[in-house]
């Protein structure tokens, strides 16, 4: 994403040369657009956090006042009474309409709407767009980074597996770095939380989700301008996979606990009133667990990006030799913390997933054996 060291350095330079989007030294430019500098910065941060149909690394305003974007377009794939495929360059970052087969489409707040030749957007009473939205299967920048991360992981760990086979299970090269991490996930996350009998079948998912989240978080700290794990749709999908695996691999003891949490400790007539309260709580817990996963990852990554971009924006508000370096220093410090947070959030998601898998794998054979010993 743009809030990296390199981009921050460029933004500091922009403070003096007035080249970037909201880095103008003249307040007249913002007045021309009917916006003050704070509003412009807020909109820039909001736009930066959203997914987009093009891969923009950064933008600037040239000497003629023309807005220039550095990046490349991505394919737009729509279903609107048939398949419509075209390049996102037709939108020119939302400034122009895209005409395809006699239909007009407009990119408005990162969403594609069907419009007329004038690009009219209709609104309801709450100022929500009411235009028809075609079904969007586009390859956005988040999708591109997910594909790149998937291919990177496939290449990396396939290469590691081949090197293990050639060297008698002795790690070489990058394997020396990744092997301790893999062993840590196995020995300190999977085994203690899931158990010796069942941990092995969950290991592929735990390793995949850990490195997937970690790599995406690290990509989010690069000048590529991506915020994949700060997208609620991505975190929902990851949490949903954990939810499905947990419940489809749950043992009979796990499901018995959901609907019969008290077991045989009380007669049925003594448990009816308690069950009216306990069973809904247990079933609600099935939803709360994956929700805690998705909201924790989403909120932490989103908040970190907002703080960084806000600190960068303060440099353009202060416009002084004291305030701007201070904001830059704070942003740089937060960037270093974000490197740790990127790893920490991958660890937390993996750890909680292992805990939920452990709950689903629970067996009570040892309890019956203990009761038998007490009876003797």
CSV table of C-alpha atoms in Angstrom, one decimal:
chain,number,residue,atom,x,y,z
A,1,UNK,CA,0.0,0.0,0.0
A,2,UNK,CA,1.0,3.6,-0.3
A,3,UNK,CA,1.8,4.2,3.3
A,4,UNK,CA,5.2,2.7,3.2
A,5,UNK,CA,8.6,4.3,3.8
A,6,UNK,CA,9.2,4.9,0.1
A,7,UNK,CA,5.8,6.5,-0.4
A,8,UNK,CA,6.1,8.6,2.8
A,9,UNK,CA,9.4,9.9,1.5
A,10,UNK,CA,7.7,10.9,-1.8
A,11,UNK,CA,4.9,12.5,0.1
A,12,UNK,CA,7.3,14.6,2.2
A,13,UNK,CA,8.8,15.8,-1.1
A,14,UNK,CA,5.3,16.5,-2.3
A,15,UNK,CA,5.0,18.9,0.6
A,16,UNK,CA,7.5,21.2,-1.0
A,17,UNK,CA,6.9,20.8,-4.8
A,18,UNK,CA,3.1,20.5,-4.7
A,19,UNK,CA,2.9,17.5,-7.1
A,20,UNK,CA,0.6,15.0,-5.5
A,21,UNK,CA,-3.2,14.9,-5.2
A,22,UNK,CA,-3.7,16.8,-1.9
A,23,UNK,CA,-0.2,18.3,-1.7
A,24,UNK,CA,-0.9,21.6,-3.2
A,25,UNK,CA,0.6,24.6,-1.5
A,26,UNK,CA,-2.2,26.8,-2.8
A,27,UNK,CA,-5.6,26.8,-0.9
A,28,UNK,CA,-7.2,28.2,-4.0
A,29,UNK,CA,-7.0,24.8,-5.7
A,30,UNK,CA,-9.1,23.1,-3.1
A,31,UNK,CA,-11.6,26.0,-3.2
A,32,UNK,CA,-11.9,25.5,-6.9
A,33,UNK,CA,-13.2,22.0,-6.2
A,34,UNK,CA,-15.5,23.2,-3.4
A,35,UNK,CA,-13.5,21.2,-0.8
A,36,UNK,CA,-11.2,22.2,2.0
A,37,UNK,CA,-7.9,20.3,2.5
A,38,UNK,CA,-9.2,18.2,5.4
A,39,UNK,CA,-12.2,17.0,3.3
A,40,UNK,CA,-9.9,16.2,0.4
A,41,UNK,CA,-7.5,14.2,2.7
A,42,UNK,CA,-10.5,12.3,4.2
A,43,UNK,CA,-11.8,11.3,0.8
A,44,UNK,CA,-8.3,10.3,-0.3
A,45,UNK,CA,-8.0,8.0,2.7
A,46,UNK,CA,-11.4,6.5,2.1
A,47,UNK,CA,-10.6,5.9,-1.5
A,48,UNK,CA,-7.3,4.4,-0.6
A,49,UNK,CA,-8.8,1.8,1.7
A,50,UNK,CA,-11.3,0.6,-0.9
A,51,UNK,CA,-10.8,-2.0,-3.5
A,52,UNK,CA,-10.5,-0.7,-7.1
A,53,UNK,CA,-10.8,-1.8,-10.7
A,54,UNK,CA,-7.3,-0.6,-11.6
A,55,UNK,CA,-3.9,-0.9,-10.0
A,56,UNK,CA,-2.8,2.7,-9.2
A,57,UNK,CA,0.5,3.0,-7.5
A,58,UNK,CA,0.3,6.8,-7.0
A,59,UNK,CA,-1.0,9.9,-8.7
A,60,UNK,CA,0.1,13.5,-9.2
A,61,UNK,CA,-0.9,16.8,-10.9
A,62,UNK,CA,1.2,18.1,-13.7
A,63,UNK,CA,2.1,21.7,-14.5
A,64,UNK,CA,-1.1,22.0,-16.6
A,65,UNK,CA,-3.3,20.9,-13.7
A,66,UNK,CA,-4.0,17.5,-15.3
A,67,UNK,CA,-4.3,14.6,-12.9
A,68,UNK,CA,-1.9,11.8,-13.8
A,69,UNK,CA,-2.1,8.2,-12.5
A,70,UNK,CA,0.8,5.8,-12.4
A,71,UNK,CA,-0.4,2.2,-12.6
A,72,UNK,CA,-2.2,-0.2,-15.0
A,73,UNK,CA,-5.8,-1.1,-15.8
A,74,UNK,CA,-7.5,-4.4,-14.9
A,75,UNK,CA,-10.2,-6.4,-16.7
A,76,UNK,CA,-13.8,-5.5,-16.0
A,77,UNK,CA,-16.2,-8.5,-16.2
A,78,UNK,CA,-19.9,-7.7,-15.9
A,79,UNK,CA,-23.1,-9.7,-16.4
A,80,UNK,CA,-25.8,-7.4,-17.8
A,81,UNK,CA,-28.1,-9.3,-20.1
A,82,UNK,CA,-25.0,-11.1,-21.3
A,83,UNK,CA,-21.3,-11.1,-20.6
A,84,UNK,CA,-19.5,-7.7,-20.9
A,85,UNK,CA,-15.7,-7.7,-20.8
A,86,UNK,CA,-13.6,-4.6,-21.2
A,87,UNK,CA,-10.6,-2.8,-19.7
A,88,UNK,CA,-11.0,-0.5,-16.7
A,89,UNK,CA,-9.0,2.1,-18.6
A,90,UNK,CA,-12.4,3.1,-20.2
A,91,UNK,CA,-13.4,4.6,-16.9
A,92,UNK,CA,-10.2,6.6,-16.6
A,93,UNK,CA,-10.4,6.3,-12.8
A,94,UNK,CA,-14.1,7.2,-12.7
A,95,UNK,CA,-13.7,10.4,-14.8
A,96,UNK,CA,-15.4,9.0,-18.0
A,97,UNK,CA,-18.1,6.6,-19.0
A,98,UNK,CA,-17.5,3.2,-20.5
A,99,UNK,CA,-19.6,2.4,-23.5
A,100,UNK,CA,-20.0,-1.4,-24.2
A,101,UNK,CA,-22.4,-2.8,-26.8
A,102,UNK,CA,-24.5,0.4,-26.7
A,103,UNK,CA,-24.7,0.4,-22.8
A,104,UNK,CA,-23.1,3.0,-20.6
A,105,UNK,CA,-21.4,2.2,-17.3
A,106,UNK,CA,-20.1,4.5,-14.7
A,107,UNK,CA,-17.6,3.9,-11.9
A,108,UNK,CA,-19.0,5.6,-8.9
A,109,UNK,CA,-17.6,5.2,-5.4
A,110,UNK,CA,-15.7,2.0,-6.5
A,111,UNK,CA,-18.9,0.4,-7.8
A,112,UNK,CA,-20.2,0.1,-11.4
A,113,UNK,CA,-23.6,1.4,-12.2
A,114,UNK,CA,-25.5,1.3,-15.5
A,115,UNK,CA,-26.3,4.9,-16.7
A,116,UNK,CA,-27.4,6.9,-19.7
A,117,UNK,CA,-25.1,8.6,-22.1
A,118,UNK,CA,-24.8,11.6,-19.7
A,119,UNK,CA,-23.7,9.4,-16.8
A,120,UNK,CA,-26.8,10.3,-14.7
A,121,UNK,CA,-26.8,8.8,-11.2
A,122,UNK,CA,-30.3,8.7,-9.5
A,123,UNK,CA,-30.7,8.8,-5.7
A,124,UNK,CA,-33.3,7.8,-3.2
A,125,UNK,CA,-34.3,9.8,-0.1
A,126,UNK,CA,-31.2,8.7,1.8
A,127,UNK,CA,-28.9,9.7,-1.1
A,128,UNK,CA,-28.2,6.1,-2.1
A,129,UNK,CA,-27.7,5.4,-5.8
A,130,UNK,CA,-30.7,3.6,-7.3
A,131,UNK,CA,-29.2,2.9,-10.8
A,132,UNK,CA,-29.0,-0.8,-11.9
A,133,UNK,CA,-25.8,-2.5,-10.7
A,134,UNK,CA,-24.7,-5.3,-13.1
A,135,UNK,CA,-23.3,-8.4,-11.5
A,136,UNK,CA,-19.6,-7.7,-11.1
A,137,UNK,CA,-17.0,-10.5,-11.6
A,138,UNK,CA,-14.2,-8.1,-12.3
A,139,UNK,CA,-10.6,-8.8,-11.5
A,140,UNK,CA,-9.9,-6.0,-9.0
A,141,UNK,CA,-6.6,-5.2,-7.4
A,142,UNK,CA,-7.5,-7.2,-4.3
A,143,UNK,CA,-8.2,-10.3,-6.5
A,144,UNK,CA,-4.9,-9.8,-8.3
A,145,UNK,CA,-3.0,-9.7,-5.0
A,146,UNK,CA,-4.9,-12.9,-3.8
A,147,UNK,CA,-3.9,-14.7,-7.0
A,148,UNK,CA,-0.3,-13.5,-6.7
A,149,UNK,CA,-0.1,-14.6,-3.1
A,150,UNK,CA,-1.6,-17.9,-3.9
A,151,UNK,CA,0.9,-18.5,-6.7
A,152,UNK,CA,3.8,-17.3,-4.5
A,153,UNK,CA,2.8,-19.8,-1.8
A,154,UNK,CA,2.4,-22.6,-4.3
A,155,UNK,CA,5.8,-21.9,-5.8
A,156,UNK,CA,7.5,-21.3,-2.5
A,157,UNK,CA,6.4,-24.4,-0.6
A,158,UNK,CA,6.6,-26.7,-3.7
A,159,UNK,CA,10.2,-25.7,-4.0
A,160,UNK,CA,10.8,-26.3,-0.3
A,161,UNK,CA,9.2,-29.7,-0.6
A,162,UNK,CA,11.5,-30.6,-3.5
A,163,UNK,CA,14.6,-29.4,-1.6
A,164,UNK,CA,13.6,-31.5,1.4
A,165,UNK,CA,13.4,-34.6,-0.8
A,166,UNK,CA,16.8,-33.9,-2.4
A,167,UNK,CA,18.6,-33.2,0.8
A,168,UNK,CA,17.3,-35.9,3.1
A,169,UNK,CA,14.7,-33.7,4.9
A,170,UNK,CA,17.4,-31.0,5.7
A,171,UNK,CA,16.2,-27.5,4.9
A,172,UNK,CA,18.3,-25.3,2.6
A,173,UNK,CA,18.0,-21.7,1.5
A,174,UNK,CA,14.6,-20.2,2.3
A,175,UNK,CA,13.6,-23.5,4.0
A,176,UNK,CA,15.9,-22.6,7.0
A,177,UNK,CA,13.7,-19.5,7.6
A,178,UNK,CA,10.3,-21.1,7.1
A,179,UNK,CA,10.9,-24.5,8.8
A,180,UNK,CA,11.0,-23.0,12.4
A,181,UNK,CA,7.7,-21.2,11.7
A,182,UNK,CA,6.0,-24.4,10.3
A,183,UNK,CA,7.3,-26.4,13.3
A,184,UNK,CA,6.0,-23.7,15.7
A,185,UNK,CA,2.5,-23.8,14.1
A,186,UNK,CA,2.6,-27.6,14.4
A,187,UNK,CA,4.1,-28.0,17.9
A,188,UNK,CA,2.8,-24.9,19.7
A,189,UNK,CA,-0.5,-24.2,18.0
A,190,UNK,CA,-2.0,-27.3,16.5
A,191,UNK,CA,-0.9,-30.1,18.9
A,192,UNK,CA,-1.7,-28.3,22.2
A,193,UNK,CA,-5.1,-27.0,21.0
A,194,UNK,CA,-6.4,-29.9,18.8
A,195,UNK,CA,-4.7,-32.9,20.3
A,196,UNK,CA,-2.3,-35.6,19.1
A,197,UNK,CA,-4.9,-37.7,17.5
A,198,UNK,CA,-6.5,-35.2,15.2
A,199,UNK,CA,-4.2,-32.2,14.7
A,200,UNK,CA,-2.6,-33.6,11.6
A,201,UNK,CA,-5.7,-33.3,9.4
A,202,UNK,CA,-6.0,-29.6,10.2
A,203,UNK,CA,-2.4,-28.7,9.6
A,204,UNK,CA,-2.8,-28.0,5.8
A,205,UNK,CA,-5.5,-25.4,6.5
A,206,UNK,CA,-3.6,-23.9,9.5
A,207,UNK,CA,-0.4,-23.5,7.5
A,208,UNK,CA,-2.2,-22.1,4.5
A,209,UNK,CA,-4.3,-19.5,6.4
A,210,UNK,CA,-1.3,-18.4,8.4
A,211,UNK,CA,1.0,-17.7,5.5
A,212,UNK,CA,-1.8,-16.4,3.3
A,213,UNK,CA,-2.8,-13.7,5.9
A,214,UNK,CA,0.8,-13.0,6.7
A,215,UNK,CA,1.9,-12.5,3.1
A,216,UNK,CA,-1.1,-10.4,2.3
A,217,UNK,CA,-0.5,-8.2,5.3
A,218,UNK,CA,3.1,-7.7,4.3
A,219,UNK,CA,2.0,-6.8,0.7
A,220,UNK,CA,-0.2,-4.2,2.3
A,221,UNK,CA,2.9,-2.5,3.6
A,222,UNK,CA,4.4,-2.1,0.2
A,223,UNK,CA,3.9,0.6,-2.4
A,224,UNK,CA,1.5,-1.6,-4.3
A,225,UNK,CA,-1.4,0.1,-2.7
A,226,UNK,CA,-3.3,-3.0,-1.6
A,227,UNK,CA,-5.5,-3.5,1.5
A,228,UNK,CA,-6.7,-7.0,1.1
A,229,UNK,CA,-7.1,-8.1,4.7
A,230,UNK,CA,-8.7,-4.7,5.5
A,231,UNK,CA,-11.5,-5.8,3.1
A,232,UNK,CA,-14.5,-7.2,5.1
A,233,UNK,CA,-15.4,-9.6,2.2
A,234,UNK,CA,-12.0,-11.3,2.5
A,235,UNK,CA,-12.1,-11.7,6.2
A,236,UNK,CA,-15.7,-13.0,6.1
A,237,UNK,CA,-14.6,-15.6,3.5
A,238,UNK,CA,-11.6,-16.7,5.7
A,239,UNK,CA,-13.8,-16.9,8.8
A,240,UNK,CA,-16.5,-18.8,6.9
A,241,UNK,CA,-14.0,-21.4,5.9
A,242,UNK,CA,-13.0,-21.9,9.5
A,243,UNK,CA,-16.7,-22.1,10.5
A,244,UNK,CA,-17.4,-24.8,7.9
A,245,UNK,CA,-14.4,-26.9,8.8
A,246,UNK,CA,-15.2,-26.6,12.5
A,247,UNK,CA,-18.7,-27.8,12.1
A,248,UNK,CA,-18.3,-30.4,9.4
A,249,UNK,CA,-15.5,-32.1,11.2
A,250,UNK,CA,-17.1,-31.9,14.6
A,251,UNK,CA,-17.4,-35.1,16.6
A,252,UNK,CA,-20.6,-36.4,18.1
A,253,UNK,CA,-19.5,-35.2,21.6
A,254,UNK,CA,-19.1,-31.7,20.1
A,255,UNK,CA,-22.6,-31.6,18.7
A,256,UNK,CA,-24.0,-33.3,21.9
A,257,UNK,CA,-22.5,-30.4,23.9
A,258,UNK,CA,-24.3,-27.9,21.6
A,259,UNK,CA,-27.7,-29.4,22.2
A,260,UNK,CA,-27.2,-31.1,25.6
A,261,UNK,CA,-24.6,-28.9,27.4
A,262,UNK,CA,-25.5,-30.4,30.9
A,263,UNK,CA,-25.2,-34.0,29.9
A,264,UNK,CA,-26.6,-36.5,32.4
A,265,UNK,CA,-25.9,-34.4,35.4
A,266,UNK,CA,-29.6,-33.6,35.9
A,267,UNK,CA,-32.9,-35.4,35.1
A,268,UNK,CA,-34.6,-34.2,32.0
A,269,UNK,CA,-37.4,-32.4,33.9
A,270,UNK,CA,-34.8,-30.4,35.9
A,271,UNK,CA,-33.0,-29.3,32.7
A,272,UNK,CA,-35.8,-28.0,30.7
A,273,UNK,CA,-35.7,-24.4,32.1
A,274,UNK,CA,-31.9,-24.3,31.8
A,275,UNK,CA,-32.0,-25.6,28.3
A,276,UNK,CA,-34.3,-22.7,27.2
A,277,UNK,CA,-31.4,-20.4,28.1
A,278,UNK,CA,-28.3,-22.6,27.5
A,279,UNK,CA,-29.0,-24.1,24.1
A,280,UNK,CA,-29.6,-20.8,22.3
A,281,UNK,CA,-26.4,-19.5,23.9
A,282,UNK,CA,-24.4,-22.5,22.6
A,283,UNK,CA,-25.9,-22.1,19.1
A,284,UNK,CA,-25.2,-18.4,19.2
A,285,UNK,CA,-21.6,-19.2,20.0
A,286,UNK,CA,-21.3,-21.0,16.7
A,287,UNK,CA,-21.9,-17.7,14.9
A,288,UNK,CA,-19.9,-15.5,17.4
A,289,UNK,CA,-16.7,-17.5,17.0
A,290,UNK,CA,-16.2,-16.9,13.3
A,291,UNK,CA,-17.5,-13.4,13.7
A,292,UNK,CA,-14.8,-12.7,16.3
A,293,UNK,CA,-12.2,-14.0,13.7
A,294,UNK,CA,-13.4,-11.8,10.9
A,295,UNK,CA,-13.9,-8.6,12.8
A,296,UNK,CA,-10.6,-8.8,14.7
A,297,UNK,CA,-8.5,-9.2,11.5
A,298,UNK,CA,-10.6,-6.6,9.6
A,299,UNK,CA,-10.6,-4.0,12.3
A,300,UNK,CA,-7.0,-4.2,13.2
A,301,UNK,CA,-5.7,-4.0,9.6
A,302,UNK,CA,-8.2,-1.3,8.6
A,303,UNK,CA,-7.4,0.8,11.7
A,304,UNK,CA,-3.7,0.6,11.2
A,305,UNK,CA,-4.0,1.9,7.6
A,306,UNK,CA,-6.3,4.7,8.7
A,307,UNK,CA,-3.9,5.8,11.4
A,308,UNK,CA,-0.9,5.8,9.0
A,309,UNK,CA,-2.7,7.7,6.2
A,310,UNK,CA,-4.1,10.2,8.7
A,311,UNK,CA,-0.6,10.9,10.0
A,312,UNK,CA,0.6,11.4,6.5
A,313,UNK,CA,-2.3,13.8,5.8
A,314,UNK,CA,-1.3,15.9,8.8
A,315,UNK,CA,1.9,16.8,7.1
A,316,UNK,CA,-0.1,18.6,4.4
A,317,UNK,CA,-2.2,20.3,7.0
A,318,UNK,CA,0.7,21.5,9.2
A,319,UNK,CA,2.9,22.6,6.2
A,320,UNK,CA,5.6,23.6,8.7
A,321,UNK,CA,9.2,22.5,9.5
A,322,UNK,CA,8.0,21.4,12.9
A,323,UNK,CA,4.7,19.6,12.4
A,324,UNK,CA,5.5,17.8,9.1
A,325,UNK,CA,8.7,16.0,10.3
A,326,UNK,CA,6.9,15.1,13.6
A,327,UNK,CA,4.0,13.5,11.6
A,328,UNK,CA,6.5,11.8,9.3
A,329,UNK,CA,8.4,10.4,12.4
A,330,UNK,CA,5.1,9.1,13.9
A,331,UNK,CA,4.0,7.5,10.7
A,332,UNK,CA,7.4,5.8,10.3
A,333,UNK,CA,7.2,4.4,13.8
A,334,UNK,CA,3.7,3.1,13.2
A,335,UNK,CA,4.9,1.5,10.0
A,336,UNK,CA,7.4,-0.5,12.0
A,337,UNK,CA,4.7,-1.5,14.4
A,338,UNK,CA,2.5,-2.6,11.5
A,339,UNK,CA,5.2,-5.0,10.4
A,340,UNK,CA,4.8,-6.8,13.8
A,341,UNK,CA,1.0,-6.5,13.6
A,342,UNK,CA,1.0,-8.2,10.2
A,343,UNK,CA,2.6,-11.3,11.7
A,344,UNK,CA,0.6,-11.0,14.9
A,345,UNK,CA,-2.8,-11.0,13.2
A,346,UNK,CA,-1.9,-14.1,11.1
A,347,UNK,CA,-0.8,-15.8,14.4
A,348,UNK,CA,-4.1,-14.8,16.2
A,349,UNK,CA,-6.3,-16.0,13.4
A,350,UNK,CA,-4.4,-19.3,13.2
A,351,UNK,CA,-4.4,-19.8,17.0
A,352,UNK,CA,-8.2,-19.1,17.3
A,353,UNK,CA,-8.9,-21.4,14.4
A,354,UNK,CA,-6.9,-24.2,16.1
A,355,UNK,CA,-8.9,-23.6,19.3
A,356,UNK,CA,-12.2,-23.9,17.5
A,357,UNK,CA,-11.0,-27.1,15.8
A,358,UNK,CA,-10.0,-28.4,19.2
A,359,UNK,CA,-13.5,-27.8,20.5
A,360,UNK,CA,-14.9,-29.6,17.5
A,361,UNK,CA,-12.6,-32.6,18.0
A,362,UNK,CA,-13.4,-33.0,21.7
A,363,UNK,CA,-14.1,-36.5,23.0
A,364,UNK,CA,-15.2,-37.5,26.5
A,365,UNK,CA,-13.9,-41.1,26.6
A,366,UNK,CA,-11.5,-40.1,29.4
A,367,UNK,CA,-14.3,-38.7,31.5
A,368,UNK,CA,-16.1,-42.0,31.3
A,369,UNK,CA,-12.9,-43.9,32.3
A,370,UNK,CA,-12.5,-41.5,35.2
A,371,UNK,CA,-16.0,-42.1,36.4
A,372,UNK,CA,-15.5,-45.9,36.2
A,373,UNK,CA,-12.4,-45.6,38.3
A,374,UNK,CA,-14.3,-43.6,40.9
A,375,UNK,CA,-17.1,-46.2,41.0
A,376,UNK,CA,-14.5,-48.9,41.8
